[in-house]
Short mmCIF file of C-alpha atoms in Angstrom, two decimals:
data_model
loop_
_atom_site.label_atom_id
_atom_site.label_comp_id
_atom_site.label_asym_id
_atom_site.label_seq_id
_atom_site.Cartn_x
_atom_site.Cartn_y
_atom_site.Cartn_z
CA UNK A 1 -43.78 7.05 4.16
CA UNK A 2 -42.89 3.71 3.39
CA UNK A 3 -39.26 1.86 4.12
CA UNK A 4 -37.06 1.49 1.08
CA UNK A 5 -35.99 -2.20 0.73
CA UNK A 6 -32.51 -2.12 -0.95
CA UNK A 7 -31.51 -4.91 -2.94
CA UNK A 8 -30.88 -8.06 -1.15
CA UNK A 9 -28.49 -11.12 -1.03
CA UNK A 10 -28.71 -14.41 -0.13
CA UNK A 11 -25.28 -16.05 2.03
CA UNK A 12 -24.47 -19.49 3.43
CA UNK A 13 -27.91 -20.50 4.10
CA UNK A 14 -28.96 -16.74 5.01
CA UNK A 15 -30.43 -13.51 3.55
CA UNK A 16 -28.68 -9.72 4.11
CA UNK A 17 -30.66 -7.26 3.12
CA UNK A 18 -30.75 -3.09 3.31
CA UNK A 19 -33.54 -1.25 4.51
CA UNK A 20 -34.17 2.88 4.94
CA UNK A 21 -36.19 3.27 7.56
CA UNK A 22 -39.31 5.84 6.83
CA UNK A 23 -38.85 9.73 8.55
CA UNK A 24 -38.89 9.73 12.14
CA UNK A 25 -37.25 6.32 12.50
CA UNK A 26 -33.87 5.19 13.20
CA UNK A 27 -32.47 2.16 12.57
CA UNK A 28 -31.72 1.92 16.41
CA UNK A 29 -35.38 1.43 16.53
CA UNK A 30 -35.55 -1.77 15.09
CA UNK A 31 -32.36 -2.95 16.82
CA UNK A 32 -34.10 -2.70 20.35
CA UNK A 33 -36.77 -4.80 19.89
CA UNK A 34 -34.74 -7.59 18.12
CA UNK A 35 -36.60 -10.36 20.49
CA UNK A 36 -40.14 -9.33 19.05
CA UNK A 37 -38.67 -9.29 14.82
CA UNK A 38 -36.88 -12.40 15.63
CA UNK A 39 -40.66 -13.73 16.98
CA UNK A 40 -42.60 -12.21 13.58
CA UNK A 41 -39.71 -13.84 11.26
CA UNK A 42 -39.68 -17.11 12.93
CA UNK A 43 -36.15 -17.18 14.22
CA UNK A 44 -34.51 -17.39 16.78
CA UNK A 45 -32.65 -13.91 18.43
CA UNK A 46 -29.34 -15.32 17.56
CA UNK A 47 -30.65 -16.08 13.92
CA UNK A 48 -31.45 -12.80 13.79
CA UNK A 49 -28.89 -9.62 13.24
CA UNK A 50 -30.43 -6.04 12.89
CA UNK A 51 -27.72 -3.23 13.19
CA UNK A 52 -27.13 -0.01 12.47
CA UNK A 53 -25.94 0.94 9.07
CA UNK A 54 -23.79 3.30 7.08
CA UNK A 55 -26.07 5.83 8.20
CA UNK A 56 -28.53 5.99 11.29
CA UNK A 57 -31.91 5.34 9.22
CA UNK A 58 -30.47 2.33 7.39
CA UNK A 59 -30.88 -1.25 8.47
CA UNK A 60 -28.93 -3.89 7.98
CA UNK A 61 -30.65 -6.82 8.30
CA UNK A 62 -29.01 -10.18 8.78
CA UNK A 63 -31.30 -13.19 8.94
CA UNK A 64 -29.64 -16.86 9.19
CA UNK A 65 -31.97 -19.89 7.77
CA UNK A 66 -33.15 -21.70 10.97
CA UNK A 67 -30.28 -23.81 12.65
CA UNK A 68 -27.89 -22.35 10.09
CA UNK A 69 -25.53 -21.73 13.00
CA UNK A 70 -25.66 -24.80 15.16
CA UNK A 71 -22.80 -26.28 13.61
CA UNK A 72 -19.15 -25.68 13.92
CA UNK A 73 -17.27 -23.20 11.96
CA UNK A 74 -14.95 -24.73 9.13
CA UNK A 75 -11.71 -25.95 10.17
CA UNK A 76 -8.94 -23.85 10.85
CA UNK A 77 -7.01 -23.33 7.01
CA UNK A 78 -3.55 -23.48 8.84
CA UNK A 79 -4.16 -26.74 10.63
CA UNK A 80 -1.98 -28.69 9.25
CA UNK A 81 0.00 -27.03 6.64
CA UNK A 82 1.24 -23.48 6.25
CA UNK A 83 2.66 -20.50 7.32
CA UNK A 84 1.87 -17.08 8.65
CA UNK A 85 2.61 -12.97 7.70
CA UNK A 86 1.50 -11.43 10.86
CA UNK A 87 2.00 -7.90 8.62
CA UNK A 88 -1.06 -10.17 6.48
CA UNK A 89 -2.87 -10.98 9.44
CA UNK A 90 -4.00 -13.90 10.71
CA UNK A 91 -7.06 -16.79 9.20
CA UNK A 92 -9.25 -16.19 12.71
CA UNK A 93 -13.11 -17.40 11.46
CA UNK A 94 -15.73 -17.13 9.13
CA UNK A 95 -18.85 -14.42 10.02
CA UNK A 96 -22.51 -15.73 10.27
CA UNK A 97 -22.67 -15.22 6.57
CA UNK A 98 -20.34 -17.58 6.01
CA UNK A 99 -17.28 -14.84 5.01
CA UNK A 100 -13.65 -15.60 6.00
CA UNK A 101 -12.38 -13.54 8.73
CA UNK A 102 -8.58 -12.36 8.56
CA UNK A 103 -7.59 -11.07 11.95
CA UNK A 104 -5.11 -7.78 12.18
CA UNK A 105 -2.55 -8.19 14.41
CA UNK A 106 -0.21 -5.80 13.57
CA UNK A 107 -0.54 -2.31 15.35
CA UNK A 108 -3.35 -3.06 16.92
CA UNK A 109 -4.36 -4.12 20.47
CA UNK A 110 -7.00 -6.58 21.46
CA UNK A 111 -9.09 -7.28 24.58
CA UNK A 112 -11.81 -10.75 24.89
CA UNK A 113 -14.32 -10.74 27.87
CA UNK A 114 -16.98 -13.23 28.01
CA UNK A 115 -18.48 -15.12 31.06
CA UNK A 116 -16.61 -18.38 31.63
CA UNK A 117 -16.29 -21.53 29.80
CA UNK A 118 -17.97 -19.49 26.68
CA UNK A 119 -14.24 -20.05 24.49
CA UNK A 120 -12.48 -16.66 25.32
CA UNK A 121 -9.28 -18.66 26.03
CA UNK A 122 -9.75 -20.74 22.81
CA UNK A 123 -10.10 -18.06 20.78
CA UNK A 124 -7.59 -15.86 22.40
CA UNK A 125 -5.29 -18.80 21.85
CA UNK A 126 -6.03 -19.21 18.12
CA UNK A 127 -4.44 -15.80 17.51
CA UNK A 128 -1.52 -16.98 19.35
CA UNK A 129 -1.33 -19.96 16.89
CA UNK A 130 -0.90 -17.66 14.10
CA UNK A 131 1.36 -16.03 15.30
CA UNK A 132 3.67 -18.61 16.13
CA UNK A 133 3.35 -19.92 12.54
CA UNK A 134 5.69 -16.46 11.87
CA UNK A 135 9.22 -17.32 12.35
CA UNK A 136 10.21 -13.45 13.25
CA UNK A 137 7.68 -13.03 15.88
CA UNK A 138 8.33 -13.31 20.10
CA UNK A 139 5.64 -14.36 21.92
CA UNK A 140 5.11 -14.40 25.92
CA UNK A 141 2.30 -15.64 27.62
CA UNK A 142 1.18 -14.71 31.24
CA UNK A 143 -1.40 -17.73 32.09
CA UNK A 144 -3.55 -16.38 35.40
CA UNK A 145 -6.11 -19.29 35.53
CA UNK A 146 -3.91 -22.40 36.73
CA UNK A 147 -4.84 -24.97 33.84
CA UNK A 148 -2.40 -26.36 30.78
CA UNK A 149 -4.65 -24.45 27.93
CA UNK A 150 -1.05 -23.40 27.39
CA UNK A 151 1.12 -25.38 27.97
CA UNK A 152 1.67 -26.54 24.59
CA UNK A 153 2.88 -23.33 23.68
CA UNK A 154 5.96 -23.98 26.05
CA UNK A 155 8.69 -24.37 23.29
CA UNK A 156 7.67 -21.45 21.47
CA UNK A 157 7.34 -18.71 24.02
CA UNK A 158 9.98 -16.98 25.55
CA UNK A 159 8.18 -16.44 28.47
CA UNK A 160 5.27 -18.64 30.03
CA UNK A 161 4.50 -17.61 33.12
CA UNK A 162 1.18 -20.07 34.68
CA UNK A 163 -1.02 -19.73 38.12
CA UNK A 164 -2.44 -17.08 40.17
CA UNK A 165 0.01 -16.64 43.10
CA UNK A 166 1.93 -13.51 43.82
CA UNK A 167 4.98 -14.95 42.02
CA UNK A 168 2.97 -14.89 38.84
CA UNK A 169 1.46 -11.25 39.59
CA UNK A 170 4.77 -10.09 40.27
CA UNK A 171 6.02 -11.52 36.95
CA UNK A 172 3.92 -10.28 34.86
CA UNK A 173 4.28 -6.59 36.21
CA UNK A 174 8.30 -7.59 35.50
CA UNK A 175 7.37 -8.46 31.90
CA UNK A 176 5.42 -5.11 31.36
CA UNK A 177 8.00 -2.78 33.04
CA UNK A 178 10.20 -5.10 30.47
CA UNK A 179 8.00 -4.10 27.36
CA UNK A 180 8.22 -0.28 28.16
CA UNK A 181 12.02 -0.03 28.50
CA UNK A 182 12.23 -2.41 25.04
CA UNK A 183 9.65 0.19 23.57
CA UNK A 184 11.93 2.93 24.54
CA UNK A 185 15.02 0.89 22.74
CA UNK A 186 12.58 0.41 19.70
CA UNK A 187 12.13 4.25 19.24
CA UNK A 188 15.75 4.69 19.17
CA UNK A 189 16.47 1.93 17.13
CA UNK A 190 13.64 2.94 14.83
CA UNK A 191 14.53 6.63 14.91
CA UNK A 192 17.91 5.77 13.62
CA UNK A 193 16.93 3.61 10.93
CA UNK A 194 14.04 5.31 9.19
CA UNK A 195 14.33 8.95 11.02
CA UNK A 196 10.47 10.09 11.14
CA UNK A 197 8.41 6.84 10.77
CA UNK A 198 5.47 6.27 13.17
CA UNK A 199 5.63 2.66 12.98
CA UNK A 200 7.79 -0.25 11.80
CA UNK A 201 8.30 -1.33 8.36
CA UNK A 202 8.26 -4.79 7.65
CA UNK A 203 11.82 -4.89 5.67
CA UNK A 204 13.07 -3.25 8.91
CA UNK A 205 11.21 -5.62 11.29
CA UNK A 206 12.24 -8.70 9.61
CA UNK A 207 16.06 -7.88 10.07
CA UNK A 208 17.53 -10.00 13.53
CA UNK A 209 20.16 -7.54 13.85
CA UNK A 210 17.60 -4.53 14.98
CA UNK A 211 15.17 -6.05 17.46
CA UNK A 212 12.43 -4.37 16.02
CA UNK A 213 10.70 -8.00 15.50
CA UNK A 214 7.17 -8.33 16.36
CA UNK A 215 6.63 -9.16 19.84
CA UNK A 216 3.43 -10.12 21.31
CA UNK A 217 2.57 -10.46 25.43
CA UNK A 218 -0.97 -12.44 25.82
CA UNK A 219 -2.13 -12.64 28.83
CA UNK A 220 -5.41 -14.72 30.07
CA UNK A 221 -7.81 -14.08 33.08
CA UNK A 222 -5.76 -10.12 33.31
CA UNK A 223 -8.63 -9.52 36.27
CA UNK A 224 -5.95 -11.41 38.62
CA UNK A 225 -3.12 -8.71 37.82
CA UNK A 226 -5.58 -6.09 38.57
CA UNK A 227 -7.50 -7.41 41.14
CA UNK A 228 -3.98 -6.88 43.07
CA UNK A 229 -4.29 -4.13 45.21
CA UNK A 230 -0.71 -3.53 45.23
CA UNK A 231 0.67 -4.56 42.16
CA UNK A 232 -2.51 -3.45 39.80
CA UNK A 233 -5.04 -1.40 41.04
CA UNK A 234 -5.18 1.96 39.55
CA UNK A 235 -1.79 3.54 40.35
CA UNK A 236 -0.18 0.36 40.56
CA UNK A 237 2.71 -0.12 38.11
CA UNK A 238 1.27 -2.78 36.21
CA UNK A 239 -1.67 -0.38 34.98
CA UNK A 240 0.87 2.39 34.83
CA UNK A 241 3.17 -0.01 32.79
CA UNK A 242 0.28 -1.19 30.43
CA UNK A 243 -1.28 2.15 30.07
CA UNK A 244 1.98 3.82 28.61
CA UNK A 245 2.21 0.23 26.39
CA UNK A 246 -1.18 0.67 25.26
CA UNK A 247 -0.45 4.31 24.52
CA UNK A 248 2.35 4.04 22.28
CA UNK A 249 4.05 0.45 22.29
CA UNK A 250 2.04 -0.58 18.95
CA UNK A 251 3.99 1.86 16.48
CA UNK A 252 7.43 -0.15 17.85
CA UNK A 253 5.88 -3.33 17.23
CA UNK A 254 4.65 -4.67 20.93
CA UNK A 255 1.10 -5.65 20.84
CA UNK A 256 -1.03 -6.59 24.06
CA UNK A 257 -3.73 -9.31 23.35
CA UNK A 258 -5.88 -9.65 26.71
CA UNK A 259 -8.40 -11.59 27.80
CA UNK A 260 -11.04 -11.34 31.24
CA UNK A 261 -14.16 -12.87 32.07
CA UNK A 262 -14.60 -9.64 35.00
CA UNK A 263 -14.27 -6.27 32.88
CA UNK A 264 -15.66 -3.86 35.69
CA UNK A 265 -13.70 -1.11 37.03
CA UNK A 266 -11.80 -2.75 39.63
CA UNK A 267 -10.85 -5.65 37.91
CA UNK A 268 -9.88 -3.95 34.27
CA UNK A 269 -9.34 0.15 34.82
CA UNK A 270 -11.42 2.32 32.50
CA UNK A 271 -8.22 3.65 31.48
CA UNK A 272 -7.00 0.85 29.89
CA UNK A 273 -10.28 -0.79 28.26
CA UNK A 274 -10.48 2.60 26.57
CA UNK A 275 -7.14 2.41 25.50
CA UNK A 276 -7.38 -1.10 23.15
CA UNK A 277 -8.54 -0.78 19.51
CA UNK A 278 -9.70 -4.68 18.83
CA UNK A 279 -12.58 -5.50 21.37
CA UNK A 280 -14.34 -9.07 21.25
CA UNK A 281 -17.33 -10.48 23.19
CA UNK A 282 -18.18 -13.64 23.68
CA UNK A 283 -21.31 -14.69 25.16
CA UNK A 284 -22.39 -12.47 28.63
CA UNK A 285 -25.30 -12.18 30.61
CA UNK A 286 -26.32 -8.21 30.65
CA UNK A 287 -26.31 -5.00 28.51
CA UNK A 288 -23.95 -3.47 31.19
CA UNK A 289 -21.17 -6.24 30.84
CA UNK A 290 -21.26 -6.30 26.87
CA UNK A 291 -20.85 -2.50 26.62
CA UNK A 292 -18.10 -2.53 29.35
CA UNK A 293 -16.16 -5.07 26.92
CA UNK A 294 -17.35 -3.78 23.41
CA UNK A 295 -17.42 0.06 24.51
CA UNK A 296 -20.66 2.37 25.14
CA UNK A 297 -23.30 2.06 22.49
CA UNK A 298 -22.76 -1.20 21.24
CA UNK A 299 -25.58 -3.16 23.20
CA UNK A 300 -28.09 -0.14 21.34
CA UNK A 301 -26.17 -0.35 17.92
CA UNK A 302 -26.61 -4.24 17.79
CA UNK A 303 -23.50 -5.13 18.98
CA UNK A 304 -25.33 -7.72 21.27
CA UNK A 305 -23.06 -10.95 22.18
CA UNK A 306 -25.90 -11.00 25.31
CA UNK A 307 -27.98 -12.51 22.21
CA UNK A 308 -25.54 -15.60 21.44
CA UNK A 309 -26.72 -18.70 23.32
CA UNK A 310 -24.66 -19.60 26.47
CA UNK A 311 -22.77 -23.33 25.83
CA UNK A 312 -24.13 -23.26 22.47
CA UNK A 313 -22.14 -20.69 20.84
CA UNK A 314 -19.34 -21.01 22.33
CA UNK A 315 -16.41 -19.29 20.24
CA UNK A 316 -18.67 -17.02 18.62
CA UNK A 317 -18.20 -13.43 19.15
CA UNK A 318 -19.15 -9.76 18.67
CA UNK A 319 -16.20 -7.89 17.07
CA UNK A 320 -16.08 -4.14 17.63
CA UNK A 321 -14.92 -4.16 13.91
CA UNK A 322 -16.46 -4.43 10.29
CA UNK A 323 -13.41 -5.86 8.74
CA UNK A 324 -13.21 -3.59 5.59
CA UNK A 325 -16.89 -3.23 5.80
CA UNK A 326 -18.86 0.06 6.45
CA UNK A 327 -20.76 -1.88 9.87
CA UNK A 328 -19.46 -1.48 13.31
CA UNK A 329 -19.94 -4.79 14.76
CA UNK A 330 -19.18 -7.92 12.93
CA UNK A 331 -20.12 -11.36 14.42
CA UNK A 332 -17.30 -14.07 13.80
CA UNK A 333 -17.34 -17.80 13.96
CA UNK A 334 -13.96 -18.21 15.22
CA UNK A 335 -12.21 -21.63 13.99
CA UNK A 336 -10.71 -24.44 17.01
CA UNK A 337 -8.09 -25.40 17.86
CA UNK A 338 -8.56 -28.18 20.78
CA UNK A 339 -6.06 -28.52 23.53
CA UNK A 340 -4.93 -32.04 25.29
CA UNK A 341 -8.26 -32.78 27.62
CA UNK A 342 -7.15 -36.83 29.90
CA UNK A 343 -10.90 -36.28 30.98
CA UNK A 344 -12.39 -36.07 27.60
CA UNK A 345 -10.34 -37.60 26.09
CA UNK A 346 -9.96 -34.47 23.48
CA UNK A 347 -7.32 -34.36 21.09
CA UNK A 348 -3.97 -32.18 21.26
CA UNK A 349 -4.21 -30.21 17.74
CA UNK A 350 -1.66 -27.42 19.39
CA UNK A 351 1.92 -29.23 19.45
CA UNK A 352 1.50 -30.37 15.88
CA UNK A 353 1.01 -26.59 15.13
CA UNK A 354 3.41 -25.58 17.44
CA UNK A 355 6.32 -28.30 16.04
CA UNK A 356 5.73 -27.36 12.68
CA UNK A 357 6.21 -23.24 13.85
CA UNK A 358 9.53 -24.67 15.40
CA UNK A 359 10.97 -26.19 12.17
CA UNK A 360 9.95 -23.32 10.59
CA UNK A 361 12.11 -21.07 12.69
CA UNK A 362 15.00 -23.25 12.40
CA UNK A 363 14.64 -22.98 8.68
CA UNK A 364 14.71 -19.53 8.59
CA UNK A 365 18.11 -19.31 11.46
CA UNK A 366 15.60 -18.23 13.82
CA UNK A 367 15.07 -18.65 18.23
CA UNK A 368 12.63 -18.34 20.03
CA UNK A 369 14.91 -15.77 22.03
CA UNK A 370 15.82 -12.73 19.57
CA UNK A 371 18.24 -11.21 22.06
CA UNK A 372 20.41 -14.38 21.29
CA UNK A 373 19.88 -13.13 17.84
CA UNK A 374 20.79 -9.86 18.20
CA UNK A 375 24.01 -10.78 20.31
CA UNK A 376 25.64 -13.14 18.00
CA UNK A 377 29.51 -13.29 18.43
CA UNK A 378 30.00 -13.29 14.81
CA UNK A 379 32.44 -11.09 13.30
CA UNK A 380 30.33 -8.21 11.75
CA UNK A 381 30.07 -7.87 8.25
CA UNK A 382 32.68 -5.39 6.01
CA UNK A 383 30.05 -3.86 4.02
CA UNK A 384 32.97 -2.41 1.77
CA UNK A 385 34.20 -5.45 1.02
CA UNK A 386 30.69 -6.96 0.68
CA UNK A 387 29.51 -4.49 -1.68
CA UNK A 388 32.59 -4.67 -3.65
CA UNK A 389 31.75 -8.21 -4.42
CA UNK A 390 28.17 -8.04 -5.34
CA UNK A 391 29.39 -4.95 -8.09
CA UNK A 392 31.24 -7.87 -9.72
CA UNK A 393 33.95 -5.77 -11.29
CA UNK A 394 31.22 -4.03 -13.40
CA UNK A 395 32.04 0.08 -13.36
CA UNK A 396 28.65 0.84 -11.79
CA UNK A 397 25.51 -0.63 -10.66
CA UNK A 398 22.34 0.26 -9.70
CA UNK A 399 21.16 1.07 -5.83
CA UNK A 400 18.62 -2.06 -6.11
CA UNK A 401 20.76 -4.74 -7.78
CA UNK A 402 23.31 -3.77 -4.80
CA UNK A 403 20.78 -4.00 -2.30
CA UNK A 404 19.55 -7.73 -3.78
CA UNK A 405 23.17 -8.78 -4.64
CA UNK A 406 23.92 -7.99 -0.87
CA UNK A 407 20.85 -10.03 0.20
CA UNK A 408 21.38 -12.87 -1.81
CA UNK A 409 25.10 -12.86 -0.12
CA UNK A 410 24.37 -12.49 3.65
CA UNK A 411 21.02 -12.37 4.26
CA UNK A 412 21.38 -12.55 7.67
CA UNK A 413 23.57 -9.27 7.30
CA UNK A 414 21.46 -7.54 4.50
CA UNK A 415 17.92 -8.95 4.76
CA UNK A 416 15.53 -6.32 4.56
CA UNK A 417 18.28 -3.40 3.69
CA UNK A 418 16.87 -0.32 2.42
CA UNK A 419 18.30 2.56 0.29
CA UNK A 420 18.74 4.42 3.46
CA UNK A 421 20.96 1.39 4.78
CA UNK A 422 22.96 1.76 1.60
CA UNK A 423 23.58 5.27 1.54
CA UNK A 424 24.51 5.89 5.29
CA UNK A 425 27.11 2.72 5.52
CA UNK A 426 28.61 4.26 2.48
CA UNK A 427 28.93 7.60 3.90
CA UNK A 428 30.56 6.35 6.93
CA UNK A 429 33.35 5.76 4.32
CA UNK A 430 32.72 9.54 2.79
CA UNK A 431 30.87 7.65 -0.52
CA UNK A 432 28.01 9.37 -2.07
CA UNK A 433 25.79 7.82 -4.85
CA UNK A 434 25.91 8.67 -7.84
CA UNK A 435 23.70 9.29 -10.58
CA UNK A 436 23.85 7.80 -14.25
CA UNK A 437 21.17 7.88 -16.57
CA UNK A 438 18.47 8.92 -13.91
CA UNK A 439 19.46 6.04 -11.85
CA UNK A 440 21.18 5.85 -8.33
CA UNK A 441 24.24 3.78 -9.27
CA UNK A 442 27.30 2.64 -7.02
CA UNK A 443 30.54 2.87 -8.53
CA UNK A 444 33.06 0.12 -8.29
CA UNK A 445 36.09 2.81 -8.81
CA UNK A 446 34.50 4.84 -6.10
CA UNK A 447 34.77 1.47 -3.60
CA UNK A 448 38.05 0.38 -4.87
CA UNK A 449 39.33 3.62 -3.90
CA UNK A 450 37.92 3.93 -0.48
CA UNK A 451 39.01 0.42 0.32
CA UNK A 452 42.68 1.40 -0.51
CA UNK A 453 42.70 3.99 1.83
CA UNK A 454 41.18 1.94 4.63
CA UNK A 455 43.59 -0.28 4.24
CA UNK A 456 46.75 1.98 4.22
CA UNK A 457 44.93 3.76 7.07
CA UNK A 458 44.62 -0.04 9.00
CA UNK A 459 48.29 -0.61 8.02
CA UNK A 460 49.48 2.69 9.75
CA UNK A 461 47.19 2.52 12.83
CA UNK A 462 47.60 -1.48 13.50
CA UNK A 463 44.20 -2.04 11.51
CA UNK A 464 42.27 -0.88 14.42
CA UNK A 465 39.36 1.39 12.03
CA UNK A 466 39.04 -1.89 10.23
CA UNK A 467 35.61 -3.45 9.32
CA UNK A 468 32.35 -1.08 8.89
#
């Protein structure tokens, strides 16, 4: 029996095509002798892409025009204008066929391994970017390898810790015993807010009263923390810390991003490689290494980054992820970013970025320190009297227009309020909503009321149940 050749496409200088392989042949097949096609299409390996399909006898069968990929990937769309969603994710590269790549970086983890000087830190550090260009998100950065790749990021991050010593070690365990006991804060916080959600929701995350902002903890070289008998190690508490962040951290909005150019064992526990969803390999030297960073098959189900060409394609990598589509491994182009090189001369593109994230936080009454936020010494707000306003002497309104009104008013109060919000600061005053036409509605003679007797309560007991 022949194959079946399914209808083909052609992309950015490049053909994808389909193919059912005939009975007793699995697409697998194919993908293990992807030197010898490369040699009988006239490409090179890394022009080359067989993998398994949506199902194990179909193909899919990338195939780049020759040199196609010796170029650089298109410029980053961010550099010099614009702003991020991380809940959107973030503008990371472009695949080998030419198709923009949107990186997730909410509620997911993410680990990079690649041999050195292949771009892990580069494109590590591009994620960072993004997410710096969101004014509600925290950043920290634990720096192992003791080199200014970034430094720039110094005004933006609440914590940059740099070098390899035992002060650095020791700090970073101190940031990821931190992360757990704000995780544990998080669930409360969370639990009291939206009782029974399994993750944070953005209107909820963008508030700065809650702390339930998006925080993300990058470190770079992690082998160093581990590679510590006493501080990593297996049953040291920096794997204990990052195991139980790995587990559960991501639902409360704490995301690990991690990069190593030594994923055995010793050096990165089996317990926690297992544990992170997002898994990206750069260029490696053996089958062993690229399944111990991309996860057992890849290397047999094509996802090969021992095929992409060392110093060539650097900052192209195997992605343990289709990206909406029905493959497992996706290869990405990943946009750069360069950092300030005296001995190359190469130019600083990250403070720009990194100025313009500033300005943007300031805009939006933002810090890079959202425990400041959270701590203001402002008085806190009389929702009674707040919500008294925004009804505008008008006998009842509806939930919503409250909930805007009250936004448009304070937002730094009522950003991001939901229904809930409304309903439970109203029965701390013994208010229920009301219905009126099939609508919630808020009525002003209700308020009115319940302000009256607050403040002939305040009155009797020297105003001390004042405010909420």
């Amino acid at each position: 029996p022949r194959s079946t050749l399914f209808p083909y496409t052609t992309l950015f200088r490049s053909t994808a095509v389909q193919v059912r392989m005939p009975l007793g042949t699995k697409a697998s097949d194919v993908v293990g002798r992807t030197e010898l096609l490369a040699a009988n299409l006239g490409r090179l390996d890394v022009e080359t892409w067989p993998a398994v399909g949506p199902q194990a006898n179909i193909l899919d069968l990338w195939i780049a025009d020759q040199g196609a990929l010796d170029g650089p990937a298109p410029p980053w769309p961010l550099l010099h204008h614009g702003t991020v969603d991380v809940y959107q994710g973030i503008p990371w590269g472009v695949t080998i066929r030419g198709e923009p790549i949107t990186a997730p970086l909410i509620g997911t983890n993410w680990l990079f391994g690649a041999l050195a000087g292949q771009g892990k830190t580069a494109t590590l550090r591009l994620l960072a970017l993004g997410a710096a260009l969101d004014p509600t998100t925290e950043i920290r950065i634990v720096n192992f390898k003791p080199s200014g790749d970034w430094n720039a990021f110094t005004p933006r991050a609440k914590v940059l810790l740099v070098g390899m010593g035992p002060d650095v070690i020791t700090g970073c365990a101190d940031q990821l015993d931190t992360l757990v006991t704000d995780m544990q804060r998080r669930a409360e916080t969370l639990e009291h807010h939206a009782p029974g959600a399994n993750k944070v929701p953005q209107h909820l995350a963008r508030r700065k009263d809650l702390g339930l902002h998006p925080l993300f903890l990058f470190i770079d070289e992690v082998h160093i923390l581990f590679g510590d008998d006493q501080v990593g190690g297996k049953t040291g508490r920096a794997s204990l810390a990052m195991k139980t962040l790995l587990n559960m951290a991501r639902a409360f909005n704490i995301h690990l991003l991690i990069a190593t150019q030594r994923p055995e064992d010793r050096t990165l526990p089996t317990e926690i490689r297992d544990r992170i969803g997002m898994r990206v390999c750069l260029h490696v030297g053996n089958e062993a290494t690229n399944d111990l960073i991309l996860g057992k098959p890849a290397f047999a189900d094509g996802g090969r980054a021992t095929d992409l060409r060392y110093n060539i394609d650097r900052g192209t990598c195997v992605v343990n992820s289709g990206f909406g589509t029905n493959t497992k491994y996706t290869v990405v182009r990943t946009h750069y970013i360069s950092a300030h090189d005296p001995e190359t001369n190469t130019p600083d593109q990250i403070t720009p970025i990194i100025t313009r994230a500033l300005h943007h936080m300031t805009k939006h009454g933002r810090t890079v320190n959202p425990e400041l936020e959270n701590t203001t010494d402002s008085p806190p707000s009389d929702h009674l009297a707040d919500i008294n306003e925004v009804l505008r002497g008008e006998p009842r309104v509806r939930t919503q227009v409250v909930l805007t009104r009250l936004a448009e008013l304070n937002p730094t109060a009522y950003e991001g309020w939901s229904f809930s919000d409304l309903k439970t600061a109203l029965a701390h005053h013994g208010i229920a909503i009301s219905k009126s036409h099939g609508h919630s509605v808020i009525r002003t003679h209700d308020i009115t009321q319940a302000i009256t007797q607050r403040d002939n309560r305040d009155s009797q007991h020297g105003g001390e149940d004042a405010g909420n």
